[in-house]
PDB file of C-alpha atoms in Angstrom:
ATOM      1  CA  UNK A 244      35.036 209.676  -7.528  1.00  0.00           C
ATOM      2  CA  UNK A 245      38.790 209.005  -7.162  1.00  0.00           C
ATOM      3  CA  UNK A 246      40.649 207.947 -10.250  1.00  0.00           C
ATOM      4  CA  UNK A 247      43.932 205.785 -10.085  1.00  0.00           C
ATOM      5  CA  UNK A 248      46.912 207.177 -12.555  1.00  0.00           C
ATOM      6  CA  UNK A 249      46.124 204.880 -14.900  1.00  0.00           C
ATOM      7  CA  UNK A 250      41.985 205.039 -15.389  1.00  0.00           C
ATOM      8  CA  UNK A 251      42.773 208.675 -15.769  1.00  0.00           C
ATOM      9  CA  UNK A 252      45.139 208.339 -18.349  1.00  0.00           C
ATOM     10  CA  UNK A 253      42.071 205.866 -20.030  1.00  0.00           C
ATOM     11  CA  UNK A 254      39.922 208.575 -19.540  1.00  0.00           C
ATOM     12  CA  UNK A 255      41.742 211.180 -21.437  1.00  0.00           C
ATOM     13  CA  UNK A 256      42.972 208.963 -23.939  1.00  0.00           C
ATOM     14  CA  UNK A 257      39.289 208.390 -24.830  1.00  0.00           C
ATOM     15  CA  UNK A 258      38.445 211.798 -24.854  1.00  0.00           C
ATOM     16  CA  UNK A 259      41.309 212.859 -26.939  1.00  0.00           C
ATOM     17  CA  UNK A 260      40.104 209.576 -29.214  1.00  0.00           C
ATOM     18  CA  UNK A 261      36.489 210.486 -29.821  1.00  0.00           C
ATOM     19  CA  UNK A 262      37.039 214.410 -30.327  1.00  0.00           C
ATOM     20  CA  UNK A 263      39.729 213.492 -32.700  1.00  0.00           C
ATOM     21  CA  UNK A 264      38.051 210.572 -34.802  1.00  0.00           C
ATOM     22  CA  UNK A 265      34.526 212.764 -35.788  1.00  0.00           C
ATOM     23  CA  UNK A 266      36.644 215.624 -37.959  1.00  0.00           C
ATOM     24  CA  UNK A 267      38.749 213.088 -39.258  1.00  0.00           C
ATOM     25  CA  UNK A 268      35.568 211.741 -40.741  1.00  0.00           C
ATOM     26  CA  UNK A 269      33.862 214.635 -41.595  1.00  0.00           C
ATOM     27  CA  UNK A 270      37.070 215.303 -43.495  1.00  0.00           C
ATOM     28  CA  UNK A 271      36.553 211.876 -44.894  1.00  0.00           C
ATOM     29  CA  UNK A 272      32.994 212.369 -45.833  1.00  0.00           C
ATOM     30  CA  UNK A 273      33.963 215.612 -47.579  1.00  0.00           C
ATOM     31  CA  UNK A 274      36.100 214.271 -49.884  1.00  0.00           C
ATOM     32  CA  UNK A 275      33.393 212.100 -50.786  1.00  0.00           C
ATOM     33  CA  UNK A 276      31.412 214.608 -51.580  1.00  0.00           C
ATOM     34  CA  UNK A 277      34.185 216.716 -53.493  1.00  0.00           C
ATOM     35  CA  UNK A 278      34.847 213.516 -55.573  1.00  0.00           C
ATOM     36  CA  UNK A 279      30.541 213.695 -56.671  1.00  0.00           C
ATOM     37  CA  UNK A 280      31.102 217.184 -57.268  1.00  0.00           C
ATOM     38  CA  UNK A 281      33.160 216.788 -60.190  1.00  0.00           C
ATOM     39  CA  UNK A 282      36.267 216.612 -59.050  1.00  0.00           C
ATOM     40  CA  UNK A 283      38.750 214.069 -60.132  1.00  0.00           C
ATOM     41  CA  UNK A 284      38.956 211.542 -57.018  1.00  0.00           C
ATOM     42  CA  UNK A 285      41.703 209.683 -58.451  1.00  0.00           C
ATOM     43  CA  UNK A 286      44.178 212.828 -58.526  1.00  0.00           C
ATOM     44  CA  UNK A 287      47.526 213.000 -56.846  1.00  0.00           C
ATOM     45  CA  UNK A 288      45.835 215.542 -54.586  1.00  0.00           C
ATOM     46  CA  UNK A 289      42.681 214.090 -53.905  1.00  0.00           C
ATOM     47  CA  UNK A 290      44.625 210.240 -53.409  1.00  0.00           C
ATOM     48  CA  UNK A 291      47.169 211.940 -51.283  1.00  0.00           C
ATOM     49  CA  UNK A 292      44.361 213.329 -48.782  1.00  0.00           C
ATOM     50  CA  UNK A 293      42.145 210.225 -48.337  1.00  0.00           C
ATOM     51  CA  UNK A 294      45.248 208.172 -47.952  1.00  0.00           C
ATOM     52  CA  UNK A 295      46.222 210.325 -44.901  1.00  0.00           C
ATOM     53  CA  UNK A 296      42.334 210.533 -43.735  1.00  0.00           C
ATOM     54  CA  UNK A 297      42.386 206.753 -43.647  1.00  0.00           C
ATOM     55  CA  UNK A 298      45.793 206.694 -42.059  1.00  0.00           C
ATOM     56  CA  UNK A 299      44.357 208.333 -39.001  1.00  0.00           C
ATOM     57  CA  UNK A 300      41.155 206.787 -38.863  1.00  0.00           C
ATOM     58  CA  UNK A 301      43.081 203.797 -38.001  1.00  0.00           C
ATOM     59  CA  UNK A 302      45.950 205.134 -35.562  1.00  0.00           C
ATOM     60  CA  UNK A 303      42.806 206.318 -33.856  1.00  0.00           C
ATOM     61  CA  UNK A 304      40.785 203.631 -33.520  1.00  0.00           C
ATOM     62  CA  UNK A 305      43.535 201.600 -32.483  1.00  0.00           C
ATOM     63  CA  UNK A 306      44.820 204.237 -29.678  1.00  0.00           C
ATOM     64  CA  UNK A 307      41.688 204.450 -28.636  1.00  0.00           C
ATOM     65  CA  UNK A 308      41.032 200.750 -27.324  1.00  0.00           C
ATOM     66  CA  UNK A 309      45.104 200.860 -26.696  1.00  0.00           C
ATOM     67  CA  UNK A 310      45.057 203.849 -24.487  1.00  0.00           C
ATOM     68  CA  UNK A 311      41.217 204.249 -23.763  1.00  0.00           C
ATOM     69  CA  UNK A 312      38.629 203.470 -21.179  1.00  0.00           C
ATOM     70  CA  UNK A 313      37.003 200.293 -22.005  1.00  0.00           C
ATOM     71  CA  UNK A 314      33.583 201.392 -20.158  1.00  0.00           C
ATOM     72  CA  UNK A 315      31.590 202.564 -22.904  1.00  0.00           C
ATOM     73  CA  UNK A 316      31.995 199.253 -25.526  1.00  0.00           C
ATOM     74  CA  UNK A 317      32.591 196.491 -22.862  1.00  0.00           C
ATOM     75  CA  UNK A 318      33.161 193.612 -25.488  1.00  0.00           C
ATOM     76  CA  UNK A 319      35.027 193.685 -29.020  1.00  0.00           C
ATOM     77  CA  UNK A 320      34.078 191.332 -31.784  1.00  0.00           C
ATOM     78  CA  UNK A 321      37.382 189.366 -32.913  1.00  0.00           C
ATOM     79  CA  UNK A 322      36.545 190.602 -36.719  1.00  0.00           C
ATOM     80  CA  UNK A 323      37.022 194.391 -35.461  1.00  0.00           C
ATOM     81  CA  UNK A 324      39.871 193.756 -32.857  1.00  0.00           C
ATOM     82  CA  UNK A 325      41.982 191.758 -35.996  1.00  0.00           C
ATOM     83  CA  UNK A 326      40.806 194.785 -38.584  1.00  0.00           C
ATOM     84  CA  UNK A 327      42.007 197.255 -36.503  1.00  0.00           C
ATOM     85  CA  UNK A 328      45.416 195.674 -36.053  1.00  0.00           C
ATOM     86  CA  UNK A 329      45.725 194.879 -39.514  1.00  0.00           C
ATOM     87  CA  UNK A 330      44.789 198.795 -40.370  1.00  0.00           C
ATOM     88  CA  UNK A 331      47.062 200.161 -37.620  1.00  0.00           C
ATOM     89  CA  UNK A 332      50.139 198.439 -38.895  1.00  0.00           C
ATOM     90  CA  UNK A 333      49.351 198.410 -43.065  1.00  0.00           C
ATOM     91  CA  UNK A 334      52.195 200.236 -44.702  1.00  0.00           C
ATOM     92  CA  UNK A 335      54.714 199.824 -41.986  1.00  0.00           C
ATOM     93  CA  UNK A 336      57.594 197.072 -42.201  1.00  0.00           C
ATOM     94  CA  UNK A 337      55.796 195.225 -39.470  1.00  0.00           C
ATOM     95  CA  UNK A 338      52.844 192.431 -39.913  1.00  0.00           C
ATOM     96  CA  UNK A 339      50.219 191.993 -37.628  1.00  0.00           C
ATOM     97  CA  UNK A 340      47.805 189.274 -36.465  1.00  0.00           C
ATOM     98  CA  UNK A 341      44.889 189.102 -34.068  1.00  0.00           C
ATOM     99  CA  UNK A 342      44.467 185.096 -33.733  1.00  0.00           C
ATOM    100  CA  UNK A 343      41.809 185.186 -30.648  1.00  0.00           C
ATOM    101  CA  UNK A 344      38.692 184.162 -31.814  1.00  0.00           C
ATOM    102  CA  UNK A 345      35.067 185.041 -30.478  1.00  0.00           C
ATOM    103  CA  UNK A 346      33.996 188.343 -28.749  1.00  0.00           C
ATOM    104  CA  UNK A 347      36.962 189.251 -26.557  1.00  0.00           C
ATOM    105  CA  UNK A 348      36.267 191.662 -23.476  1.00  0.00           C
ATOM    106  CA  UNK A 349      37.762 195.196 -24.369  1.00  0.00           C
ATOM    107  CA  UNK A 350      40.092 195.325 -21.323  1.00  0.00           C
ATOM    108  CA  UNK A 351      41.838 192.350 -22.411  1.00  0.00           C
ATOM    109  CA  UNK A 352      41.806 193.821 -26.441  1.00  0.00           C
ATOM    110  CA  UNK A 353      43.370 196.538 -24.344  1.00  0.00           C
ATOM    111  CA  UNK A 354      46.052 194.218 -22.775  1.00  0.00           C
ATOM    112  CA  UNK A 355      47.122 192.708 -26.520  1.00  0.00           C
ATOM    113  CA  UNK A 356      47.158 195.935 -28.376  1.00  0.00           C
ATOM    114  CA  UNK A 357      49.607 197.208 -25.247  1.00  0.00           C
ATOM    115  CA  UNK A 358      51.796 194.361 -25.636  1.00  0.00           C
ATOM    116  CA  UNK A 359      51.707 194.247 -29.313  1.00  0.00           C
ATOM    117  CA  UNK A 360      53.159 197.996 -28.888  1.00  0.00           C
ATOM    118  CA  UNK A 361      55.921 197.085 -26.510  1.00  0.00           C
ATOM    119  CA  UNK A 362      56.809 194.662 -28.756  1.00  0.00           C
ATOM    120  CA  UNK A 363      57.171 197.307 -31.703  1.00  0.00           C
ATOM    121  CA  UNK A 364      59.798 198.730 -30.224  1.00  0.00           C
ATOM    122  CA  UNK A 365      61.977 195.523 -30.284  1.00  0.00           C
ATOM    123  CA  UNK A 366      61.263 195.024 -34.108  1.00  0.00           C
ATOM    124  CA  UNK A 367      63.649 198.033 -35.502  1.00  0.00           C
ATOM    125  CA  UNK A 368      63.772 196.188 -39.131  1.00  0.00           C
ATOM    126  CA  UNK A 369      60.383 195.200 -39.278  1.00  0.00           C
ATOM    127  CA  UNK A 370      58.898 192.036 -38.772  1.00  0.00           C
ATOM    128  CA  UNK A 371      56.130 189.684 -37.580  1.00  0.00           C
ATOM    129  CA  UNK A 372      53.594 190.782 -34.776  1.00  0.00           C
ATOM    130  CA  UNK A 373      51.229 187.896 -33.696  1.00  0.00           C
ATOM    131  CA  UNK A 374      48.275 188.615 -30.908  1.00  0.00           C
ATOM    132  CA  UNK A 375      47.047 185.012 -29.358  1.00  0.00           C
ATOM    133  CA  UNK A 376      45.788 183.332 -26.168  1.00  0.00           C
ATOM    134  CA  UNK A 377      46.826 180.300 -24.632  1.00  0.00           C
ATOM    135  CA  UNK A 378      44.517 178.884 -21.747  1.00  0.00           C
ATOM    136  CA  UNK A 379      44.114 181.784 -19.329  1.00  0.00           C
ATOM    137  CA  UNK A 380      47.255 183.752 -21.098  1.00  0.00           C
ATOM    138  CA  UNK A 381      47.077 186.398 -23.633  1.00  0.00           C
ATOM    139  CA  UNK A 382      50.062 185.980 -25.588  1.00  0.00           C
ATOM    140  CA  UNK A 383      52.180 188.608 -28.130  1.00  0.00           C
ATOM    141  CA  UNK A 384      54.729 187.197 -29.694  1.00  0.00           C
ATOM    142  CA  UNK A 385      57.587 188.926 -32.131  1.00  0.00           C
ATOM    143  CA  UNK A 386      59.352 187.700 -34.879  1.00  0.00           C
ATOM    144  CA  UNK A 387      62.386 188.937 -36.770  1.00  0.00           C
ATOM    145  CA  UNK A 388      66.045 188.070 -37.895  1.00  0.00           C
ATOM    146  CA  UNK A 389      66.648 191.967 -35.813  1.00  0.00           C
ATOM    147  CA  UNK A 390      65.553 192.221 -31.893  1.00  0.00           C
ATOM    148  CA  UNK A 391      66.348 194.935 -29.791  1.00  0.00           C
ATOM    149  CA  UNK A 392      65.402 194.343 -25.675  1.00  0.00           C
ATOM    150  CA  UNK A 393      68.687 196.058 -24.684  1.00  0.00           C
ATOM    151  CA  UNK A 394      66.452 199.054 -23.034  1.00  0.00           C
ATOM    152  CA  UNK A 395      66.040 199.639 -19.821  1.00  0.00           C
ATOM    153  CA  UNK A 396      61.977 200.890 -20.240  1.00  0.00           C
ATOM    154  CA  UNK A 397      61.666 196.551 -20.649  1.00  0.00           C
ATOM    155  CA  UNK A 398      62.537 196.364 -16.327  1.00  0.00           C
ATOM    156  CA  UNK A 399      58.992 197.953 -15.725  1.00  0.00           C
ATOM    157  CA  UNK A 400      57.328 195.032 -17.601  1.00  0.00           C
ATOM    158  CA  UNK A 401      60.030 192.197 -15.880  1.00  0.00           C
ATOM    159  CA  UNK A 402      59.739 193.953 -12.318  1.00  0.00           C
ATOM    160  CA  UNK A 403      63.098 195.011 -12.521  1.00  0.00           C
ATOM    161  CA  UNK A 404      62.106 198.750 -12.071  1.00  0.00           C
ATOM    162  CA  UNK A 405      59.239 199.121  -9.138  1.00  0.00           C
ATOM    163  CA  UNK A 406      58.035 202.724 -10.927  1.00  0.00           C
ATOM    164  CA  UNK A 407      59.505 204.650 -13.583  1.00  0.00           C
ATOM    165  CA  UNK A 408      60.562 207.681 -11.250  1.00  0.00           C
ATOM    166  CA  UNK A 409      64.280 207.654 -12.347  1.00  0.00           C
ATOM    167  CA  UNK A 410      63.990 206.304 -15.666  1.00  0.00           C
ATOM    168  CA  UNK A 411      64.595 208.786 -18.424  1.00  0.00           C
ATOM    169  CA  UNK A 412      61.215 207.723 -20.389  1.00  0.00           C
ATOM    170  CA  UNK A 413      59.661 209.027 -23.776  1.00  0.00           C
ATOM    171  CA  UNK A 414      56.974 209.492 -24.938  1.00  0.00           C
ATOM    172  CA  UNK A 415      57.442 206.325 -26.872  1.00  0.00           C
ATOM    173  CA  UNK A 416      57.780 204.554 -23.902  1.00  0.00           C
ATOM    174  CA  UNK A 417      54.212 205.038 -22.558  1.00  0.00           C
ATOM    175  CA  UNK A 418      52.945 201.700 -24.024  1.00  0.00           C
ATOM    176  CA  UNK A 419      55.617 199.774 -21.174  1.00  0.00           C
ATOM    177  CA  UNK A 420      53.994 202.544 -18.258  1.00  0.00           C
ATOM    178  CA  UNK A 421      50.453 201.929 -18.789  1.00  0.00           C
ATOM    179  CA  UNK A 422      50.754 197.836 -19.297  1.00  0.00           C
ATOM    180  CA  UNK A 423      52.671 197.757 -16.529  1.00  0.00           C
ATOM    181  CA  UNK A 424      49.749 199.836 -14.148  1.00  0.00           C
ATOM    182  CA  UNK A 425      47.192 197.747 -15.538  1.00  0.00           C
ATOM    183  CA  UNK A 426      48.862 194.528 -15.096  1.00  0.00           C
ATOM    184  CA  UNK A 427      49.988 195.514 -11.713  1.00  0.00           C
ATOM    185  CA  UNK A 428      46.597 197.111 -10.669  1.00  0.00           C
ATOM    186  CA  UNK A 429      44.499 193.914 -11.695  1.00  0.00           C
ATOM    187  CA  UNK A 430      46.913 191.412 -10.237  1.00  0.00           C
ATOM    188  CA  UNK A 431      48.132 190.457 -13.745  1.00  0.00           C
ATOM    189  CA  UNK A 432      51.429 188.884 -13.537  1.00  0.00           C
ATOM    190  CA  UNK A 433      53.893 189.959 -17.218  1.00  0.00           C
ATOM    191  CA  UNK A 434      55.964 186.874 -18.093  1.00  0.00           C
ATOM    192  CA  UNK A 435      58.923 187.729 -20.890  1.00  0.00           C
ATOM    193  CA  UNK A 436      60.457 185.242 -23.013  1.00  0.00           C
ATOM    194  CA  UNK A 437      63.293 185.393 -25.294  1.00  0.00           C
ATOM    195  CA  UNK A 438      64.549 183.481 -28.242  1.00  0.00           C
ATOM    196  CA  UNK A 439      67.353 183.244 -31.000  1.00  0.00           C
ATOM    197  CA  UNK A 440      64.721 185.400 -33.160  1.00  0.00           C
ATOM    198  CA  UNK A 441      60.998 185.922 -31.381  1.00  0.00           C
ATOM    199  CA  UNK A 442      60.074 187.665 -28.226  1.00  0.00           C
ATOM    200  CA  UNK A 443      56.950 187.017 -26.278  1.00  0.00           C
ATOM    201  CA  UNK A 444      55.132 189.035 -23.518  1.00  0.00           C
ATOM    202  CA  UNK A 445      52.384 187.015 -21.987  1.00  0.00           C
ATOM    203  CA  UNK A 446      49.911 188.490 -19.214  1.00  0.00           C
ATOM    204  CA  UNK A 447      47.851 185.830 -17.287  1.00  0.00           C
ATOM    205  CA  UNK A 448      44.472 186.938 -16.635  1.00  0.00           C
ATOM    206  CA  UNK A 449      42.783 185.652 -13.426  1.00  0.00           C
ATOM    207  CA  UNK A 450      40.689 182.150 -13.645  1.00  0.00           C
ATOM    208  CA  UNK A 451      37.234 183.212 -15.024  1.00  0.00           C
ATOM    209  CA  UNK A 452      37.987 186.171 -16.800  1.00  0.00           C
ATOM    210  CA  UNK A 453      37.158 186.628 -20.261  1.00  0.00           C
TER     211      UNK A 453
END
């Protein structure tokens, strides 16, 4: 079966995801079990290593519906899809809110944790990261006294740039590659608004979806 650039990317992403997440947890589980052994679970050490298990437990889950195929869990409960944005961003100077209530189809989870992610890279200082839908669009908005949009990876969200051939991108820039596939493979027009200090990116799904 033929795969389009950006379902492969899903694919991998996934695959990379779910071999990565199981010895994170074993890891996890171990310490648990070091901790009923005798050892001292609230040592430097011990702190220090669960800290960093959870840490990527929760990049992970939330790179995996980012970046991932949404085949194998087709719907996400709002509880987990606000949890995982809350995890992903705790400890960071940014905030983060999933405000979409009710079971939310993972595709369009997919489409607000990519925006939220563009987003991140406008909020240099920190700030305010809020994930919400109004009528048929899905809505990410950024707040902060600091915005930076001055880049030019922001054209392949506007339309500005047809394809990213002679951009100079990053891998920090993948987020504004793969929204911009999706949206552009599904018929999903990006709409980018700017004010004295918050930035939205809205996608507008079709009539009927979700």
């Amino acid at each position: 079966m033929q795969q389009d650039d950006a379902s492969l990317a899903a694919l991998i992403g996934s695959r990379i995801c779910h071999d990565l997440i199981n010895p994170i947890g074993a890891i996890s589980n171990g310490l648990e079990l070091v901790g009923m052994g005798g050892a001292s679970p609230g040592g430097p050490e011990m702190s220090l290593i669960q800290q960093s298990c959870d840490n990527a437990t929760s990049l992970i889950r939330f790179f995996r519906i980012a970046f991932g195929s949404y085949c194998d869990t087709p719907m996400i409960s709002d509880r987990e899809a606000r949890q995982t944005v809350t995890d992903h961003y705790a400890g960071t100077r940014i905030t983060a809110d999933w405000q979409i209530d009710g079971d939310v189809p993972r595709n369009i989870v997919q489409l607000g944790y990519l925006s939220a992610l563009c987003l991140e890279a406008a909020l240099p200082l920190g700030g305010q990261l809020i994930i919400d839908q109004h009528g048929h669009d899905i809505v990410a908005t950024a707040r902060a006294d600091t915005l930076r949009t001055d880049a030019a990876v922001w054209g392949l969200l506007t339309g500005e740039y047809g394809a990213q051939n002679d951009m100079d991108l990053r891998p920090s820039d993948v987020q504004f590659v793969l929204l911009s596939h999706l949206c552009r493979d599904r018929g999903i027009p990006i709409t980018l608004t700017h004010g004295q200090n918050h930035i939205a990116l809205a996608v507008t799904l079709p009539a009927g979806t979700g």
